[in-house]
Every structure is written in C-alpha cells, then in structure tokens.
Coordinates of C-alpha atoms and ligand atoms in Angstrom, one line a residue:
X1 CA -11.0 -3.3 -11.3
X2 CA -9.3 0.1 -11.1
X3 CA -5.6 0.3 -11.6
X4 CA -3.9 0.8 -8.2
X5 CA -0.3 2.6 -8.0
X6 CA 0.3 1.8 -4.0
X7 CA 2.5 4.1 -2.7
X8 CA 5.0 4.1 0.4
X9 CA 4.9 7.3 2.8
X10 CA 7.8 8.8 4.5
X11 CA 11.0 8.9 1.9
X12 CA 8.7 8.4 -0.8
X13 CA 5.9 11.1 -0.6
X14 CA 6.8 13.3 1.8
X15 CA 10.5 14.1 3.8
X16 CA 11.6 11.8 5.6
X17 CA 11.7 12.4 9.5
X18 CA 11.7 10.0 12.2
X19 CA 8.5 9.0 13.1
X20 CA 6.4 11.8 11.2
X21 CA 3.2 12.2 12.8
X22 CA 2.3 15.9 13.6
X23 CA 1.3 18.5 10.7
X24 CA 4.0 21.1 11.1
X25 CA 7.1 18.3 10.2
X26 CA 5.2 17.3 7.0
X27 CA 7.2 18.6 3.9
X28 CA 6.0 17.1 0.9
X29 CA 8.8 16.2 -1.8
X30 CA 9.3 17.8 -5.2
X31 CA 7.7 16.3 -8.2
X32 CA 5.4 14.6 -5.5
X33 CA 2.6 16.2 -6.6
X34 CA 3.3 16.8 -10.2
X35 CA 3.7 12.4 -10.4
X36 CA 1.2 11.5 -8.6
X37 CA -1.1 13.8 -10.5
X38 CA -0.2 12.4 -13.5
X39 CA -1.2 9.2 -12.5
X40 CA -4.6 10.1 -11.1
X41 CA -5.0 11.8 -14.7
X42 CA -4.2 8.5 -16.3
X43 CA -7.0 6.9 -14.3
X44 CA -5.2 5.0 -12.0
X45 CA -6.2 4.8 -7.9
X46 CA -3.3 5.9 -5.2
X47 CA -3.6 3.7 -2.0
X48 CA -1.0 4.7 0.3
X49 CA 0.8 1.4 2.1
X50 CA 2.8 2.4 5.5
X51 CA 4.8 0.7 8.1
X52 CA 3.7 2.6 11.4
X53 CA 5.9 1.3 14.5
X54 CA 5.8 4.4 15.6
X55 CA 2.3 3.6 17.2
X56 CA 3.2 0.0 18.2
X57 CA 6.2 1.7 20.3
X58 CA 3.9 4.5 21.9
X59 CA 5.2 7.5 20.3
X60 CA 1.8 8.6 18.7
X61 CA -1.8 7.0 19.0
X62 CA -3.8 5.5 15.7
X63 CA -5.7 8.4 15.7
X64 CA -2.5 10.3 14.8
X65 CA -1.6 8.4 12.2
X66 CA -4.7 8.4 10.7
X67 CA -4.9 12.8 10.8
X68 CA -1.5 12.7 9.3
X69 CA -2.6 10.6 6.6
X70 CA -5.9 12.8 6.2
X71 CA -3.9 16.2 6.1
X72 CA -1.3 14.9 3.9
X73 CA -4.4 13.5 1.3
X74 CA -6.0 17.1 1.8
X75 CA -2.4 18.5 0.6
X76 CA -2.2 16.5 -2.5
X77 CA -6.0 17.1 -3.5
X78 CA -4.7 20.5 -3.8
X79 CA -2.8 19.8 -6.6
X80 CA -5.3 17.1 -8.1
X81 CA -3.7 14.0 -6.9
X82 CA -5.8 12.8 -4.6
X83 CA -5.7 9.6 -2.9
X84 CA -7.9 6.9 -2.8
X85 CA -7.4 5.3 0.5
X86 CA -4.6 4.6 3.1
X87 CA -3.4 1.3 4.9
X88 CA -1.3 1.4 8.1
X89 CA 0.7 -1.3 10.1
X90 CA 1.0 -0.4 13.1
X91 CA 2.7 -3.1 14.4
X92 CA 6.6 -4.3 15.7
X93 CA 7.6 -7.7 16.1
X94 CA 10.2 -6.6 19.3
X95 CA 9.8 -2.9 19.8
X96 CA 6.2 -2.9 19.9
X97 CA 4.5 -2.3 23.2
X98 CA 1.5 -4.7 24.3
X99 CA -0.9 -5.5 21.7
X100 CA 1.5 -3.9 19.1
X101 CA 4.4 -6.4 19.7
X102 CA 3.4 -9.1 17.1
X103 CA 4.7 -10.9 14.3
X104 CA 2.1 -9.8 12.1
X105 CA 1.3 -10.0 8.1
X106 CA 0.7 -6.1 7.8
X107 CA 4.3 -5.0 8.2
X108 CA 6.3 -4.9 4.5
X109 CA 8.1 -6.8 3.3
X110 CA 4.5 -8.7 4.2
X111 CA 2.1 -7.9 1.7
X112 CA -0.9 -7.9 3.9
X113 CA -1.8 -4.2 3.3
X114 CA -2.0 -4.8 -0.5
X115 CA -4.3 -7.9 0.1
X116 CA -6.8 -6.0 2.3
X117 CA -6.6 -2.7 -0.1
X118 CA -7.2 -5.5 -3.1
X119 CA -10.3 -7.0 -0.8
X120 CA -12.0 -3.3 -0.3
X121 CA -11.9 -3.0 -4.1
X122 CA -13.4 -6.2 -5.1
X123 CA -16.6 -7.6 -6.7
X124 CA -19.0 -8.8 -4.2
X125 CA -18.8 -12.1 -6.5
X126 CA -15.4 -12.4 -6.1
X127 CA -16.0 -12.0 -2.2
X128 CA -18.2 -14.5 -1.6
X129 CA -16.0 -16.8 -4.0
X130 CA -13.1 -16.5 -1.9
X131 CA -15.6 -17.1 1.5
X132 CA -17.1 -20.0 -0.3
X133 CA -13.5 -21.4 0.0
X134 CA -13.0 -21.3 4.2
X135 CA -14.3 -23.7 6.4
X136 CA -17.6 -22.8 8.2
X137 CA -15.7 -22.0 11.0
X138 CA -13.6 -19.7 9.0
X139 CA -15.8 -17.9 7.6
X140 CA -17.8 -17.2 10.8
X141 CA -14.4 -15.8 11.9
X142 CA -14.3 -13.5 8.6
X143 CA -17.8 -12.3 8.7
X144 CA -17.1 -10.9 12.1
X145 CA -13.4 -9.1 11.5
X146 CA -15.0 -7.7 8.1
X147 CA -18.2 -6.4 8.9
X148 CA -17.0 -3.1 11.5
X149 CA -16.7 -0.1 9.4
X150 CA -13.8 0.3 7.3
X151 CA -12.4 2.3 11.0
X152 CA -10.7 5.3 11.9
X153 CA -11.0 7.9 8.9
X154 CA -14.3 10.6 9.8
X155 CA -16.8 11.0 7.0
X156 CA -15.6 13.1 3.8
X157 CA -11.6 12.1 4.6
X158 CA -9.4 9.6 3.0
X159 CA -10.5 5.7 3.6
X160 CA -8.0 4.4 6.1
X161 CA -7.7 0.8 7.6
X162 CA -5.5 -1.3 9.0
X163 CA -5.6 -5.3 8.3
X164 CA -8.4 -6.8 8.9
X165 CA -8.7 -10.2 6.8
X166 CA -7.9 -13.3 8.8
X167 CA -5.0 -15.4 7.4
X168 CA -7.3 -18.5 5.6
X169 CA -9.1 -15.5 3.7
X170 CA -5.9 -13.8 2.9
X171 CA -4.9 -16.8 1.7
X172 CA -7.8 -17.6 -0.4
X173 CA -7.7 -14.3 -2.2
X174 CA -3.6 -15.1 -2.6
X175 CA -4.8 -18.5 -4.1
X176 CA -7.3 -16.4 -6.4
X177 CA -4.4 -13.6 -8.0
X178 CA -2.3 -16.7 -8.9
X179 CA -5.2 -18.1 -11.0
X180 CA -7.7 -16.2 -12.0
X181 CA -7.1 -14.4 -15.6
X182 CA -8.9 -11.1 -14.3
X183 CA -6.8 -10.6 -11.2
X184 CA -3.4 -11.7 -13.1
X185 CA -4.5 -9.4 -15.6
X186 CA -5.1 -6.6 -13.0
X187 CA -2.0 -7.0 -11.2
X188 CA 0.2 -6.5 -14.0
X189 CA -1.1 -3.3 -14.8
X190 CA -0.5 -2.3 -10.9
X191 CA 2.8 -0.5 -9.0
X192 CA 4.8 -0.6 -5.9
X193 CA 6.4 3.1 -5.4
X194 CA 9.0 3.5 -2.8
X195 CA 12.3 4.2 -0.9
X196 CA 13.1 0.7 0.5
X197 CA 13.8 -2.5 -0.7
X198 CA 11.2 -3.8 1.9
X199 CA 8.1 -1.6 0.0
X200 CA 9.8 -3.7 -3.2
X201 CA 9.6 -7.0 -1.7
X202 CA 6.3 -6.4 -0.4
X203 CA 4.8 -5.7 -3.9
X204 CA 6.4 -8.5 -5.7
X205 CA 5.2 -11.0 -2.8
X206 CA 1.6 -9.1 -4.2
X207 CA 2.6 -9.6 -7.9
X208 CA 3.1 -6.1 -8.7
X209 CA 6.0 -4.6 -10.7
X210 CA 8.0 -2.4 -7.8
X211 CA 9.5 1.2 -8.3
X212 CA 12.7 2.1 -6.2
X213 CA 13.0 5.8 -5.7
X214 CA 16.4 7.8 -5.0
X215 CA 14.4 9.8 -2.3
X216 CA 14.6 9.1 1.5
X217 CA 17.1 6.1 1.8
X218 CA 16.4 5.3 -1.7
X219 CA 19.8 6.2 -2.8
X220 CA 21.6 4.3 0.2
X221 CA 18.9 1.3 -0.8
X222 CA 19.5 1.2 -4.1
X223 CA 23.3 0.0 -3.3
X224 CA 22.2 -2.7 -1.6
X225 CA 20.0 -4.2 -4.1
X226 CA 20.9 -7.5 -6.2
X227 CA 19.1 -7.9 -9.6
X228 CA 15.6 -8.4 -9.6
X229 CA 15.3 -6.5 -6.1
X230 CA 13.3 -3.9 -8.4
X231 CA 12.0 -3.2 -11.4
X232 CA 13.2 0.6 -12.0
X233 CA 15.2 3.0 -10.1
X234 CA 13.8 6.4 -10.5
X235 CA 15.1 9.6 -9.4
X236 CA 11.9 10.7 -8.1
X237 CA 7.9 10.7 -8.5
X238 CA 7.5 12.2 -11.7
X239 CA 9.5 10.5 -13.8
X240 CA 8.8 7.2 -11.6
X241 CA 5.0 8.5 -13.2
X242 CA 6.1 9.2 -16.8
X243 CA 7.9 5.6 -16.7
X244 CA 4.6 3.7 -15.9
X245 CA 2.9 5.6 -18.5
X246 CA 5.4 4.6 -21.3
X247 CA 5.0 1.5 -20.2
X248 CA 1.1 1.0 -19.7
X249 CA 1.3 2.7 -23.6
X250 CA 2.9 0.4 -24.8
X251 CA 1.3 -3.0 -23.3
X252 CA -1.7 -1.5 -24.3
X253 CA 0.2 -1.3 -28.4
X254 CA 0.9 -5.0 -28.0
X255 CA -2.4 -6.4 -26.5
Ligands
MG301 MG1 9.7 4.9 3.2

C-alpha cells in the first residue's frame, strides 16, 4: 500500500477560525503548500482527518463540510499538493444535536477515521480476510454499511466519507495492523500531522508516528504535552515535510 501522511485541518492546513465552513474565511497557512507538496513528490498519499462538531451542533450541513473540503483540495492542487481523500466526524458526544449527539469512534483522539481511510485503500484479499473473521451476522451488517458509494464528494472532487465500518470490522482490521508484517510494515512508514494533542493520540492509537505543529493551538498544545505525547514538534508544514523525508531516508539506509 501507498504511504499515507494524514493530515488534521483547521490549525494545521489552513487558519484557524471557529467553525470554518464557507470559502471566503479559508486562508491557507504558509509553507502549507510548499510541505505538503514535498510529500506528494515523495510519493506519499494526503488524507485529510477532521473533527467536524460544527455539523453535529447545526451550524453548517455535511454538504458544507464536504465543499469546504473540495475547495480547499482544488487550492492545494494548485500548487501540486493534492489530496487524496478526506474523512470527517461530524459528531459531539454533548453538544451535538439529534442524530449527531453520540459517543462515537470517528471523533480524535478515536482513531476511527484512520481505520476507514486504511479500509478504502486495502486489497480486496485483505477485505475479505478481515470479513471472514465476523460472525455471519456481522458481516451481513458490514456488507450493507460498506456497499453505498463512498458518499458526499460529486464526481472529479476529492473522495470524502465519513465512518462507515461497524465496530467488529473495525476491530478485525485493528486485530490485523497488530499482526500482520505488511500492515506493521506500512504503518511505520505512515504520519499523523497536526495542532492538537488529540490528532497525536489519535494516530498513535492507529500506530502511526504523530507530528505536533506550532500552528493553530499547536504552540499553547505543545506546553501541555508529557513525553511520548508526540513524536516531533515542528514549526510548521515544511519542515514537519523535510523531517519525514530525513527520516524515511534513512530507514530506507538501514533496511
Ligand atoms: Mg486542528
């Protein structure tokens, strides 16, 4: 499989403002483009992983979130760093209004995002493996959540979904990174970039290596953190980019 940098949005990507979801409040940061570019160049995928409350507490629909997300991709292509897909959460465990208010596995620190990002990517082999490990009843379940279209993005703009494994198959692909040599092997050769120390424990719960940057609350995060919390602390996208590369050089001098 592709190597996957995953990539928190607001504080991280672009400016942060609260609850970002209309075109003319998007302000892409600097080096933004310049990183991520660098990245695409070095042939990794850039899957975007966002917490969304902001639809869960009614201040903008899915379909807001999910034109944000295309214009902001459409932004970046212009300067050759395209992304690959997006994942949203629009969920809140207390604020959340209706259907929204949930306890759900999508929303980091949860890593749920990276899991169904992973499952879009994989082999059909591997699929069916994991399937093969539900109960009948299970896997009836799965077969219906998975088979609607991968939702919301129109034809020719970026991949978006939110989660849509149930929790036995998200568990049986969890089961499968822990043991099998391909997907350990892939994982460490995959990132977590963002501004919170929620976006770092989400990608260690994954099994990925987790890149705090000074942007957004990064600074005010980066305080907070106790050792571990993160991997590196980088003072923005670029050099967050120019650090995975030293390092992907030189794993690839030792193996
Ligand atoms: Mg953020």
């Amino acid at each position: 499989m592709e190597k996957v940098v995953f990539l928190d949005r607001d504080g991280t990507i672009n400016e942060e403002v609260n609850y970002l979801h209309k075109r003319e409040d998007l302000r892409i940061l600097p080096a933004v483009t310049e990183g991520l570019r660098l990245l695409s160049e070095a042939g990794f995928l850039l899957i975007l992983i966002t917490n969304q409350a902001g639809i869960g507490r009614g201040y903008y629909s899915v379909r807001d979130c999910i034109e944000l997300n295309d214009f902001l991709a459409a932004e970046l292509q212009k300067g050759s760093a395209g992304l690959s897909a997006g994942y949203y959460c629009p969920h809140h465990p207390t604020h959340g209004i209706g259907e929204w208010k949930r306890a759900c596995l999508c929303r980091k620190p949860e890593a749920g995002l990276f899991y169904q990002a992973e499952w879009d990517m994989l082999s059909e082999k591997l699929r069916e493996d994991c399937l093969f490990g539900l109960s009948e009843r299970e896997r009836e379940e799965a077969e219906r959540e998975l088979l609607p279209d991968k939702g919301g993005g129109e034809s020719g703009s970026l991949l978006q979904s939110g989660l849509r494994l149930p929790e036995a198959l998200l568990s049986e692909l969890k089961k499968r990174n822990e043991t099998l040599s391909e997907l350990r092997s892939w994982l460490s050769h995959c990132y977590m970039i963002g501004d919170k120390l929620i976006d770092m424990e989400a990608g260690h719960r994954f099994g990925v290596c987790g890149i705090l940057l000074s942007t957004g609350y990064g600074a005010e995060e980066e305080k907070k953190a106790k050792p571990g919390d993160y991997d590196y602390f980088s003072k923005d996208m670029k050099e967050a980019a120019e650090w995975i590369l030293k390092r992907e050089r030189r794993d690839s001098l030792r193996s």
